[in-house]
PDB file of C-alpha atoms in Angstrom:
ATOM      1  CA  MET Q 113    -115.088  21.889 130.110  1.00 54.00           C
ATOM      2  CA  GLU Q 114    -114.381  21.828 133.833  1.00 60.00           C
ATOM      3  CA  THR Q 115    -114.721  18.510 135.644  1.00 60.00           C
ATOM      4  CA  VAL Q 116    -116.430  18.670 139.012  1.00 54.00           C
ATOM      5  CA  VAL Q 117    -115.316  16.061 141.530  1.00 52.00           C
ATOM      6  CA  GLN Q 118    -117.983  15.257 144.066  1.00 54.00           C
ATOM      7  CA  THR Q 119    -117.093  14.080 147.543  1.00 58.00           C
ATOM      8  CA  THR Q 120    -119.128  11.650 149.548  1.00 59.00           C
ATOM      9  CA  PRO Q 121    -120.958  13.502 152.331  1.00 66.00           C
ATOM     10  CA  GLU Q 122    -119.605  12.646 155.764  1.00 77.00           C
ATOM     11  CA  LEU Q 123    -121.791  11.237 158.497  1.00 81.00           C
ATOM     12  CA  PRO Q 124    -122.160  13.410 161.603  1.00 84.00           C
ATOM     13  CA  GLN Q 125    -119.719  12.542 164.385  1.00 83.00           C
ATOM     14  CA  GLU Q 126    -122.536  11.511 166.734  1.00 84.00           C
ATOM     15  CA  ILE Q 127    -123.808   8.904 164.256  1.00 84.00           C
ATOM     16  CA  LEU Q 128    -120.281   7.617 163.613  1.00 85.00           C
ATOM     17  CA  MET Q 129    -119.734   7.273 167.357  1.00 85.00           C
ATOM     18  CA  ASP Q 130    -122.989   5.338 167.771  1.00 83.00           C
ATOM     19  CA  ILE Q 131    -121.858   2.938 165.037  1.00 84.00           C
ATOM     20  CA  PHE Q 132    -118.274   2.630 166.267  1.00 83.00           C
ATOM     21  CA  ALA Q 133    -119.469   1.924 169.812  1.00 80.00           C
ATOM     22  CA  LEU Q 134    -120.893  -1.377 168.519  1.00 82.00           C
ATOM     23  CA  LEU Q 135    -117.587  -2.591 167.064  1.00 83.00           C
ATOM     24  CA  GLU Q 136    -115.207  -5.064 168.627  1.00 80.00           C
ATOM     25  CA  ILE Q 137    -111.859  -3.572 169.671  1.00 78.00           C
ATOM     26  CA  PRO Q 138    -109.805  -4.721 166.618  1.00 81.00           C
ATOM     27  CA  ASP Q 139    -112.474  -3.419 164.214  1.00 84.00           C
ATOM     28  CA  LEU Q 140    -112.722  -0.146 166.132  1.00 83.00           C
ATOM     29  CA  VAL Q 141    -108.971   0.436 165.811  1.00 82.00           C
ATOM     30  CA  ARG Q 142    -109.107  -0.336 162.086  1.00 86.00           C
ATOM     31  CA  ALA Q 143    -112.014   2.082 161.612  1.00 85.00           C
ATOM     32  CA  GLY Q 144    -110.009   4.828 163.292  1.00 84.00           C
ATOM     33  CA  SER Q 145    -107.334   4.600 160.590  1.00 83.00           C
ATOM     34  CA  VAL Q 146    -109.662   5.086 157.589  1.00 86.00           C
ATOM     35  CA  CYS Q 147    -109.769   8.891 157.493  1.00 88.00           C
ATOM     36  CA  SER Q 148    -109.529  11.950 159.725  1.00 86.00           C
ATOM     37  CA  SER Q 149    -113.281  12.082 160.373  1.00 86.00           C
ATOM     38  CA  TRP Q 150    -113.412   8.450 161.448  1.00 86.00           C
ATOM     39  CA  ASN Q 151    -110.280   8.907 163.528  1.00 85.00           C
ATOM     40  CA  ASN Q 152    -111.904  11.815 165.370  1.00 86.00           C
ATOM     41  CA  ALA Q 153    -114.926   9.654 166.206  1.00 84.00           C
ATOM     42  CA  TYR Q 154    -112.659   6.802 167.325  1.00 82.00           C
ATOM     43  CA  THR Q 155    -110.609   9.157 169.516  1.00 81.00           C
ATOM     44  CA  ARG Q 156    -113.707  10.623 171.161  1.00 80.00           C
ATOM     45  CA  ILE Q 157    -115.070   7.156 171.957  1.00 76.00           C
ATOM     46  CA  ARG Q 158    -111.729   6.132 173.411  1.00 71.00           C
ATOM     47  CA  ASN Q 159    -111.433   9.272 175.530  1.00 67.00           C
ATOM     48  CA  ILE Q 160    -114.897   9.088 177.072  1.00 63.00           C
ATOM     49  CA  GLY Q 161    -114.845   5.336 177.595  1.00 57.00           C
ATOM     50  CA  GLN Q 162    -117.948   4.721 175.470  1.00 53.00           C
ATOM     51  CA  LYS Q 163    -118.065   1.192 174.113  1.00 54.00           C
ATOM     52  CA  LYS Q 164    -120.318  -1.680 173.237  1.00 52.00           C
ATOM     53  CA  GLN Q 165    -122.035  -3.068 176.334  1.00 54.00           C
ATOM     54  CA  ALA Q 166    -121.492  -6.719 175.383  1.00 62.00           C
ATOM     55  CA  GLN Q 167    -117.879  -6.244 174.330  1.00 72.00           C
ATOM     56  CA  THR Q 168    -116.056  -9.535 173.863  1.00 80.00           C
ATOM     57  CA  PRO Q 169    -113.048  -9.432 176.209  1.00 82.00           C
ATOM     58  CA  CYS Q 170    -109.482  -9.683 174.975  1.00 85.00           C
ATOM     59  CA  LEU Q 171    -106.759 -11.597 176.795  1.00 90.00           C
ATOM     60  CA  LEU Q 172    -103.511  -9.763 177.533  1.00 91.00           C
ATOM     61  CA  TYR Q 173    -100.346 -11.737 178.199  1.00 92.00           C
ATOM     62  CA  THR Q 174     -96.580 -11.635 177.731  1.00 92.00           C
ATOM     63  CA  SER Q 175     -93.960 -14.216 176.853  1.00 89.00           C
ATOM     64  CA  GLU Q 176     -90.179 -14.355 176.803  1.00 88.00           C
ATOM     65  CA  SER Q 177     -90.148 -15.210 173.108  1.00 90.00           C
ATOM     66  CA  ALA Q 178     -92.158 -12.090 172.190  1.00 89.00           C
ATOM     67  CA  GLY Q 179     -89.713  -9.707 173.874  1.00 89.00           C
ATOM     68  CA  GLU Q 180     -89.420  -7.629 177.035  1.00 93.00           C
ATOM     69  CA  ASN Q 181     -91.592  -4.737 175.812  1.00 94.00           C
ATOM     70  CA  VAL Q 182     -94.144  -6.697 173.797  1.00 94.00           C
ATOM     71  CA  ALA Q 183     -97.616  -7.600 175.033  1.00 93.00           C
ATOM     72  CA  CYS Q 184     -99.810 -10.068 173.188  1.00 93.00           C
ATOM     73  CA  LEU Q 185    -103.495  -9.236 172.860  1.00 91.00           C
ATOM     74  CA  TYR Q 186    -105.664 -12.214 171.968  1.00 91.00           C
ATOM     75  CA  SER Q 187    -109.053 -11.373 170.477  1.00 88.00           C
ATOM     76  CA  LEU Q 188    -111.640 -13.972 171.445  1.00 88.00           C
ATOM     77  CA  ALA Q 189    -113.947 -12.583 168.751  1.00 85.00           C
ATOM     78  CA  GLU Q 190    -111.391 -13.065 165.961  1.00 87.00           C
ATOM     79  CA  LYS Q 191    -109.459 -15.941 167.562  1.00 89.00           C
ATOM     80  CA  ARG Q 192    -106.290 -14.085 166.695  1.00 90.00           C
ATOM     81  CA  ALA Q 193    -103.361 -12.641 168.651  1.00 91.00           C
ATOM     82  CA  TYR Q 194    -101.836  -9.199 168.095  1.00 90.00           C
ATOM     83  CA  LYS Q 195     -98.367  -8.130 169.256  1.00 92.00           C
ATOM     84  CA  LEU Q 196     -98.202  -4.664 170.809  1.00 92.00           C
ATOM     85  CA  THR Q 197     -94.969  -2.834 171.623  1.00 92.00           C
ATOM     86  CA  LEU Q 198     -95.315  -0.892 174.878  1.00 94.00           C
ATOM     87  CA  PRO Q 199     -93.098   1.724 176.556  1.00 93.00           C
ATOM     88  CA  GLU Q 200     -90.531   1.059 179.263  1.00 93.00           C
ATOM     89  CA  PRO Q 201     -90.305  -0.359 181.850  1.00 93.00           C
ATOM     90  CA  SER Q 202     -90.555  -3.920 180.552  1.00 93.00           C
ATOM     91  CA  ILE Q 203     -94.173  -5.091 180.432  1.00 94.00           C
ATOM     92  CA  HIS Q 204     -92.961  -8.692 180.687  1.00 94.00           C
ATOM     93  CA  ARG Q 205     -91.503  -7.997 184.140  1.00 93.00           C
ATOM     94  CA  ARG Q 206     -94.491  -6.130 185.544  1.00 95.00           C
ATOM     95  CA  TYR Q 207     -97.356  -7.421 187.644  1.00 94.00           C
ATOM     96  CA  LEU Q 208    -100.885  -6.717 186.392  1.00 94.00           C
ATOM     97  CA  ILE Q 209    -103.240  -5.917 189.284  1.00 95.00           C
ATOM     98  CA  GLY Q 210    -106.319  -4.522 187.541  1.00 94.00           C
ATOM     99  CA  SER Q 211    -107.917  -3.469 184.257  1.00 91.00           C
ATOM    100  CA  SER Q 212    -110.914  -1.526 182.974  1.00 87.00           C
ATOM    101  CA  HIS Q 213    -111.900   1.034 180.313  1.00 84.00           C
ATOM    102  CA  GLY Q 214    -109.091  -0.183 178.060  1.00 84.00           C
ATOM    103  CA  TRP Q 215    -106.395   0.433 180.699  1.00 92.00           C
ATOM    104  CA  VAL Q 216    -104.324  -2.063 182.660  1.00 94.00           C
ATOM    105  CA  ILE Q 217    -102.797  -1.210 186.029  1.00 96.00           C
ATOM    106  CA  THR Q 218     -99.235  -2.491 186.277  1.00 96.00           C
ATOM    107  CA  VAL Q 219     -96.558  -2.719 188.970  1.00 97.00           C
ATOM    108  CA  ASP Q 220     -92.951  -2.493 187.793  1.00 96.00           C
ATOM    109  CA  GLU Q 221     -89.717  -3.847 189.274  1.00 95.00           C
ATOM    110  CA  ARG Q 222     -89.468  -0.844 191.598  1.00 96.00           C
ATOM    111  CA  SER Q 223     -92.976  -1.630 192.880  1.00 97.00           C
ATOM    112  CA  GLU Q 224     -94.294   1.578 191.293  1.00 97.00           C
ATOM    113  CA  MET Q 225     -97.619   1.614 189.451  1.00 97.00           C
ATOM    114  CA  HIS Q 226     -98.538   2.778 185.952  1.00 97.00           C
ATOM    115  CA  LEU Q 227    -101.659   2.897 183.843  1.00 96.00           C
ATOM    116  CA  VAL Q 228    -101.007   1.444 180.403  1.00 95.00           C
ATOM    117  CA  ASN Q 229    -103.311   1.459 177.390  1.00 91.00           C
ATOM    118  CA  PRO Q 230    -102.161  -1.509 175.260  1.00 91.00           C
ATOM    119  CA  ILE Q 231    -103.956  -0.241 172.150  1.00 87.00           C
ATOM    120  CA  THR Q 232    -102.572   3.312 172.100  1.00 86.00           C
ATOM    121  CA  SER Q 233     -99.316   2.607 174.041  1.00 89.00           C
ATOM    122  CA  GLU Q 234    -100.197   5.532 176.312  1.00 91.00           C
ATOM    123  CA  GLN Q 235     -98.705   5.265 179.798  1.00 95.00           C
ATOM    124  CA  ILE Q 236     -99.463   7.315 182.921  1.00 95.00           C
ATOM    125  CA  ALA Q 237     -97.450   7.095 186.133  1.00 96.00           C
ATOM    126  CA  LEU Q 238     -99.501   6.844 189.316  1.00 97.00           C
ATOM    127  CA  PRO Q 239     -98.414   8.388 192.639  1.00 97.00           C
ATOM    128  CA  SER Q 240     -95.411   6.719 194.243  1.00 97.00           C
ATOM    129  CA  VAL Q 241     -95.868   3.965 196.816  1.00 97.00           C
ATOM    130  CA  ILE Q 242     -93.764   6.013 199.249  1.00 97.00           C
ATOM    131  CA  THR Q 243     -96.719   8.413 199.617  1.00 97.00           C
ATOM    132  CA  ILE Q 244     -98.569   5.617 201.453  1.00 95.00           C
ATOM    133  CA  GLU Q 245     -97.695   5.527 205.145  1.00 92.00           C
ATOM    134  CA  GLN Q 246     -96.839   1.815 205.257  1.00 92.00           C
ATOM    135  CA  VAL Q 247     -93.921   2.320 202.830  1.00 96.00           C
ATOM    136  CA  GLU Q 248     -90.806   4.260 203.825  1.00 95.00           C
ATOM    137  CA  PRO Q 249     -87.920   4.702 201.358  1.00 96.00           C
ATOM    138  CA  ILE Q 250     -84.358   3.743 202.261  1.00 96.00           C
ATOM    139  CA  TYR Q 251     -81.661   5.687 200.408  1.00 96.00           C
ATOM    140  CA  ASP Q 252     -78.129   4.699 199.400  1.00 94.00           C
ATOM    141  CA  ASN Q 253     -75.025   6.899 199.523  1.00 94.00           C
ATOM    142  CA  THR Q 254     -75.961   8.623 196.257  1.00 94.00           C
ATOM    143  CA  GLY Q 255     -79.424   9.595 197.475  1.00 93.00           C
ATOM    144  CA  ALA Q 256     -81.243   7.028 195.332  1.00 95.00           C
ATOM    145  CA  ILE Q 257     -83.940   4.780 196.774  1.00 96.00           C
ATOM    146  CA  CYS Q 258     -82.431   1.314 197.160  1.00 96.00           C
ATOM    147  CA  LYS Q 259     -84.899  -0.460 199.481  1.00 96.00           C
ATOM    148  CA  TYR Q 260     -88.223  -0.025 201.224  1.00 97.00           C
ATOM    149  CA  ASN Q 261     -89.161  -0.299 204.865  1.00 95.00           C
ATOM    150  CA  TYR Q 262     -92.591  -1.953 204.885  1.00 94.00           C
ATOM    151  CA  SER Q 263     -94.662  -1.465 208.037  1.00 90.00           C
ATOM    152  CA  MET Q 264     -97.257  -4.100 208.861  1.00 83.00           C
ATOM    153  CA  ASP Q 265     -99.101  -1.712 211.192  1.00 76.00           C
ATOM    154  CA  THR Q 266    -102.470  -0.065 210.572  1.00 71.00           C
ATOM    155  CA  LYS Q 267    -104.276   2.756 212.340  1.00 66.00           C
ATOM    156  CA  MET Q 268    -106.332   0.113 214.109  1.00 62.00           C
ATOM    157  CA  SER Q 269    -103.565  -2.210 215.268  1.00 64.00           C
ATOM    158  CA  VAL Q 270     -99.843  -2.798 215.699  1.00 63.00           C
ATOM    159  CA  THR Q 271     -99.008  -6.265 214.472  1.00 64.00           C
ATOM    160  CA  ARG Q 272     -95.342  -7.048 213.978  1.00 67.00           C
ATOM    161  CA  ARG Q 273     -91.967  -5.527 213.200  1.00 76.00           C
ATOM    162  CA  SER Q 274     -91.363  -3.883 209.840  1.00 86.00           C
ATOM    163  CA  LEU Q 275     -89.774  -5.641 206.876  1.00 90.00           C
ATOM    164  CA  THR Q 276     -86.844  -4.291 204.875  1.00 93.00           C
ATOM    165  CA  LEU Q 277     -87.460  -5.256 201.257  1.00 95.00           C
ATOM    166  CA  ALA Q 278     -85.730  -4.918 197.909  1.00 95.00           C
ATOM    167  CA  LEU Q 279     -87.479  -2.590 195.471  1.00 96.00           C
ATOM    168  CA  GLY Q 280     -88.989  -5.391 193.420  1.00 94.00           C
ATOM    169  CA  LYS Q 281     -89.970  -7.496 196.404  1.00 94.00           C
ATOM    170  CA  LEU Q 282     -92.358  -4.973 197.956  1.00 95.00           C
ATOM    171  CA  ARG Q 283     -94.996  -5.648 195.293  1.00 94.00           C
ATOM    172  CA  TYR Q 284     -95.254  -9.261 196.394  1.00 92.00           C
ATOM    173  CA  TYR Q 285     -96.231  -8.263 199.944  1.00 91.00           C
ATOM    174  CA  PHE Q 286     -97.888  -4.870 199.519  1.00 94.00           C
ATOM    175  CA  HIS Q 287     -99.941  -4.812 196.300  1.00 95.00           C
ATOM    176  CA  HIS Q 288    -103.254  -6.642 196.214  1.00 93.00           C
ATOM    177  CA  LYS Q 289    -105.433  -5.211 193.440  1.00 94.00           C
ATOM    178  CA  ALA Q 290    -106.541  -1.927 191.899  1.00 96.00           C
ATOM    179  CA  HIS Q 291    -109.568  -0.554 190.057  1.00 95.00           C
ATOM    180  CA  ILE Q 292    -109.883   2.288 187.559  1.00 95.00           C
ATOM    181  CA  PHE Q 293    -113.148   4.196 187.155  1.00 92.00           C
ATOM    182  CA  TYR Q 294    -114.169   6.941 184.747  1.00 88.00           C
ATOM    183  CA  ASP Q 295    -115.580  10.055 186.424  1.00 86.00           C
ATOM    184  CA  ALA Q 296    -117.800  11.754 183.848  1.00 81.00           C
ATOM    185  CA  SER Q 297    -118.220  14.857 186.030  1.00 80.00           C
ATOM    186  CA  VAL Q 298    -114.557  15.815 185.568  1.00 80.00           C
ATOM    187  CA  GLY Q 299    -113.774  13.867 182.391  1.00 82.00           C
ATOM    188  CA  SER Q 300    -110.949  11.890 183.968  1.00 86.00           C
ATOM    189  CA  TYR Q 301    -110.172   8.693 185.839  1.00 91.00           C
ATOM    190  CA  ILE Q 302    -109.987   7.632 189.476  1.00 93.00           C
ATOM    191  CA  VAL Q 303    -107.756   4.754 190.584  1.00 96.00           C
ATOM    192  CA  VAL Q 304    -108.649   2.882 193.775  1.00 96.00           C
ATOM    193  CA  PHE Q 305    -105.901   0.721 195.271  1.00 97.00           C
ATOM    194  CA  ILE Q 306    -106.488  -2.067 197.804  1.00 95.00           C
ATOM    195  CA  HIS Q 307    -103.192  -2.814 199.529  1.00 94.00           C
ATOM    196  CA  ASN Q 308    -101.768  -4.847 202.361  1.00 91.00           C
ATOM    197  CA  PRO Q 309    -101.522  -5.264 205.247  1.00 88.00           C
ATOM    198  CA  PHE Q 310    -105.134  -6.295 205.785  1.00 86.00           C
ATOM    199  CA  GLY Q 311    -106.802  -4.857 202.685  1.00 89.00           C
ATOM    200  CA  GLN Q 312    -106.561  -1.096 203.213  1.00 91.00           C
ATOM    201  CA  LEU Q 313    -108.022   1.424 200.769  1.00 93.00           C
ATOM    202  CA  VAL Q 314    -106.480   4.486 199.076  1.00 95.00           C
ATOM    203  CA  PHE Q 315    -107.357   6.400 195.916  1.00 94.00           C
ATOM    204  CA  ALA Q 316    -105.882   8.938 193.508  1.00 95.00           C
ATOM    205  CA  ARG Q 317    -107.142  10.989 190.600  1.00 92.00           C
ATOM    206  CA  LEU Q 318    -104.942  11.300 187.534  1.00 92.00           C
ATOM    207  CA  GLY Q 319    -102.456  14.071 188.190  1.00 91.00           C
ATOM    208  CA  ASP Q 320    -102.443  13.651 191.980  1.00 94.00           C
ATOM    209  CA  GLU Q 321     -99.012  13.606 193.592  1.00 95.00           C
ATOM    210  CA  LYS Q 322     -99.952  11.231 196.397  1.00 96.00           C
ATOM    211  CA  TRP Q 323    -102.448   8.572 197.399  1.00 96.00           C
ATOM    212  CA  THR Q 324    -105.315   9.559 199.709  1.00 93.00           C
ATOM    213  CA  ARG Q 325    -106.392   7.264 202.536  1.00 91.00           C
ATOM    214  CA  LEU Q 326    -110.121   6.583 202.474  1.00 88.00           C
ATOM    215  CA  SER Q 327    -110.792   4.883 205.775  1.00 80.00           C
ATOM    216  CA  SER Q 328    -109.261   3.363 208.875  1.00 77.00           C
ATOM    217  CA  TYR Q 329    -111.323   0.248 208.162  1.00 81.00           C
ATOM    218  CA  THR Q 330    -109.517  -2.807 206.802  1.00 84.00           C
ATOM    219  CA  ASN Q 331    -110.317  -6.040 204.945  1.00 85.00           C
ATOM    220  CA  PHE Q 332    -111.578  -4.292 201.799  1.00 89.00           C
ATOM    221  CA  GLN Q 333    -112.039  -6.752 198.963  1.00 89.00           C
ATOM    222  CA  ASP Q 334    -113.825  -5.003 196.105  1.00 92.00           C
ATOM    223  CA  CYS Q 335    -115.385  -1.699 195.031  1.00 91.00           C
ATOM    224  CA  ILE Q 336    -117.459  -0.019 192.331  1.00 91.00           C
ATOM    225  CA  TYR Q 337    -117.922   3.664 191.422  1.00 90.00           C
ATOM    226  CA  GLN Q 338    -121.175   5.344 190.428  1.00 86.00           C
ATOM    227  CA  ASP Q 339    -122.224   9.011 190.265  1.00 83.00           C
ATOM    228  CA  GLY Q 340    -119.476  10.294 192.533  1.00 85.00           C
ATOM    229  CA  VAL Q 341    -119.901   7.557 195.137  1.00 87.00           C
ATOM    230  CA  LEU Q 342    -117.454   4.710 195.694  1.00 89.00           C
ATOM    231  CA  TYR Q 343    -119.150   1.610 197.078  1.00 89.00           C
ATOM    232  CA  ALA Q 344    -116.526  -0.532 198.803  1.00 89.00           C
ATOM    233  CA  VAL Q 345    -117.163  -3.911 200.347  1.00 87.00           C
ATOM    234  CA  THR Q 346    -115.170  -5.441 203.171  1.00 83.00           C
ATOM    235  CA  ALA Q 347    -115.187  -9.020 204.347  1.00 72.00           C
ATOM    236  CA  PHE Q 348    -117.930  -8.026 206.785  1.00 71.00           C
ATOM    237  CA  GLY Q 349    -120.071  -5.295 205.230  1.00 71.00           C
ATOM    238  CA  GLU Q 350    -120.273  -2.371 202.836  1.00 76.00           C
ATOM    239  CA  ILE Q 351    -119.245   1.293 203.049  1.00 78.00           C
ATOM    240  CA  ALA Q 352    -120.052   4.155 200.667  1.00 79.00           C
ATOM    241  CA  PHE Q 353    -117.567   7.009 200.122  1.00 84.00           C
ATOM    242  CA  ASP Q 354    -118.682  10.286 198.581  1.00 81.00           C
ATOM    243  CA  LEU Q 355    -115.771  11.455 196.398  1.00 82.00           C
ATOM    244  CA  SER Q 356    -117.619  14.300 194.673  1.00 76.00           C
ATOM    245  CA  GLY Q 357    -116.520  17.038 197.093  1.00 73.00           C
ATOM    246  CA  PRO Q 358    -113.228  18.299 198.542  1.00 74.00           C
ATOM    247  CA  VAL Q 359    -113.830  16.302 201.740  1.00 75.00           C
ATOM    248  CA  VAL Q 360    -114.533  12.574 201.504  1.00 78.00           C
ATOM    249  CA  GLY Q 361    -117.623  11.467 203.382  1.00 74.00           C
ATOM    250  CA  ALA Q 362    -118.127   7.865 204.521  1.00 75.00           C
ATOM    251  CA  LYS Q 363    -121.311   6.002 205.409  1.00 77.00           C
ATOM    252  CA  ILE Q 364    -121.902   2.368 206.336  1.00 74.00           C
ATOM    253  CA  ILE Q 365    -124.794   1.245 204.140  1.00 72.00           C
ATOM    254  CA  MET Q 366    -124.737  -2.439 205.052  1.00 72.00           C
ATOM    255  CA  ASP Q 367    -123.566  -3.717 208.412  1.00 67.00           C
ATOM    256  CA  ARG Q 368    -121.733  -6.956 208.981  1.00 63.00           C
ATOM    257  CA  VAL Q 369    -123.296  -9.921 207.276  1.00 63.00           C
ATOM    258  CA  SER Q 370    -120.684 -12.282 208.690  1.00 59.00           C
ATOM    259  CA  ASP Q 371    -118.341 -12.334 211.673  1.00 56.00           C
ATOM    260  CA  PHE Q 372    -116.159 -14.970 210.071  1.00 54.00           C
ATOM    261  CA  TYR Q 373    -113.398 -13.995 207.694  1.00 54.00           C
ATOM    262  CA  GLY Q 374    -110.954 -15.953 205.626  1.00 55.00           C
ATOM    263  CA  ARG Q 375    -112.783 -18.578 203.579  1.00 64.00           C
ATOM    264  CA  GLU Q 376    -114.733 -16.473 201.099  1.00 74.00           C
ATOM    265  CA  ARG Q 377    -114.119 -13.671 198.631  1.00 80.00           C
ATOM    266  CA  VAL Q 378    -116.647 -10.843 198.498  1.00 83.00           C
ATOM    267  CA  TYR Q 379    -117.420  -8.859 195.338  1.00 85.00           C
ATOM    268  CA  ILE Q 380    -119.768  -5.984 194.577  1.00 85.00           C
ATOM    269  CA  VAL Q 381    -121.520  -5.745 191.200  1.00 84.00           C
ATOM    270  CA  GLN Q 382    -124.219  -3.598 189.663  1.00 82.00           C
ATOM    271  CA  ALA Q 383    -127.300  -5.463 188.490  1.00 84.00           C
ATOM    272  CA  PRO Q 384    -128.887  -4.614 185.101  1.00 83.00           C
ATOM    273  CA  TRP Q 385    -131.769  -2.910 186.944  1.00 85.00           C
ATOM    274  CA  GLY Q 386    -129.350  -0.646 188.863  1.00 81.00           C
ATOM    275  CA  ASP Q 387    -129.145  -2.265 192.308  1.00 82.00           C
ATOM    276  CA  MET Q 388    -125.832  -3.098 193.961  1.00 81.00           C
ATOM    277  CA  LEU Q 389    -125.341  -6.771 194.747  1.00 83.00           C
ATOM    278  CA  GLN Q 390    -122.831  -8.585 196.929  1.00 81.00           C
ATOM    279  CA  VAL Q 391    -121.415 -11.805 195.546  1.00 83.00           C
ATOM    280  CA  TRP Q 392    -119.744 -14.269 197.915  1.00 80.00           C
ATOM    281  CA  ARG Q 393    -117.425 -16.912 196.452  1.00 79.00           C
ATOM    282  CA  PRO Q 394    -115.872 -19.706 198.540  1.00 76.00           C
ATOM    283  CA  GLU Q 395    -112.111 -19.815 198.182  1.00 70.00           C
ATOM    284  CA  ALA Q 396    -110.124 -22.867 197.187  1.00 67.00           C
ATOM    285  CA  TRP Q 397    -107.460 -23.477 199.830  1.00 62.00           C
ATOM    286  CA  ILE Q 398    -104.289 -25.449 199.191  1.00 63.00           C
ATOM    287  CA  ASN Q 399    -102.527 -27.480 201.872  1.00 66.00           C
ATOM    288  CA  GLU Q 400     -98.952 -28.498 201.206  1.00 62.00           C
ATOM    289  CA  GLU Q 401     -95.627 -29.096 202.889  1.00 62.00           C
ATOM    290  CA  VAL Q 402     -92.721 -26.755 202.110  1.00 54.00           C
ATOM    291  CA  ASP Q 403     -89.278 -27.335 203.651  1.00 55.00           C
ATOM    292  CA  GLY Q 404     -90.774 -29.563 206.298  1.00 60.00           C
ATOM    293  CA  HIS Q 405     -93.484 -27.065 207.307  1.00 55.00           C
ATOM    294  CA  ARG Q 406     -97.193 -27.251 206.646  1.00 57.00           C
ATOM    295  CA  HIS Q 407     -98.341 -24.379 204.453  1.00 51.00           C
ATOM    296  CA  GLU Q 408    -101.901 -23.234 203.739  1.00 54.00           C
ATOM    297  CA  ALA Q 409    -102.849 -20.598 201.175  1.00 54.00           C
ATOM    298  CA  THR Q 410    -105.647 -19.643 198.842  1.00 52.00           C
ATOM    299  CA  PHE Q 411    -105.311 -20.545 195.186  1.00 46.00           C
ATOM    300  CA  GLU Q 412    -104.895 -16.842 194.370  1.00 51.00           C
ATOM    301  CA  HIS Q 413    -102.038 -16.411 196.838  1.00 48.00           C
ATOM    302  CA  LYS Q 414    -100.431 -19.653 195.711  1.00 40.00           C
ATOM    303  CA  MET Q 415    -100.336 -18.479 192.100  1.00 38.00           C
ATOM    304  CA  LYS Q 416     -98.853 -15.151 193.177  1.00 39.00           C
ATOM    305  CA  TRP Q 417     -96.199 -16.930 195.232  1.00 36.00           C
ATOM    306  CA  MET Q 418     -95.328 -19.181 192.296  1.00 35.00           C
ATOM    307  CA  LYS Q 419     -94.954 -16.136 190.043  1.00 36.00           C
ATOM    308  CA  TYR Q 420     -92.684 -14.412 192.538  1.00 33.00           C
ATOM    309  CA  ILE Q 421     -90.207 -17.264 192.901  1.00 30.00           C
TER     310      ILE Q 421
END
């Protein structure tokens, strides 16, 4: 007599994805290792950036004791830390300047940027900093880049003489913060980089060989991307950039709300009902004396300076 082995019918991928989208990150990763069908659903969710709306954030940090290439991911939901081995260059020696959609944007000891997914260990190199006009490479006798010439000029003004900086020192002066956005129309990501001097704005799509300048305006502080339009806020107002076509269009959608700059941080967020809101946060300034000189800096800049030294 022949024995018939019945298999449990599999749920459709769409239903699995709806269920998996509700899971916390550690549970989602575990679910992806159960079987090939579940792994396919997990991979599709990861690739399209679909996740639970009220996802509990995880904290990413490094430590000397964990190792040069190990990042620690602390789950607030589970109150547990996971150790993740990531590819070179050393994650412990990189700066982190942004994160979203499961990616972190890092700056290595050569001041070059990478996207890193701590869960999958995937790493993507972003265009070189030398494709931005403020950074000029300096080569040694072998033809290798050994230093950078950092210009403090913008298209709007000439400020001071250039600085000659070691490879790892440029990131202290030049890099401010970066954002990554998922563009559903092309199924890929856009990285927007706010850099110094004076908060200038460039962007790149994955696979681009260079950064693209968005505007001659300065003092950009934050941005958000929706339906092909990048909404970027400066210290004085708000500008919308249409990135959906081959030529970038720009439009001022909110004029200056303040003529005073320097004591507040400006953010742009999307409200639950769909409107874009500006959020203004007073900065905490620190006054101190260093080497006999009075020094004033924001708390953010102070922490960055402490990390650098």
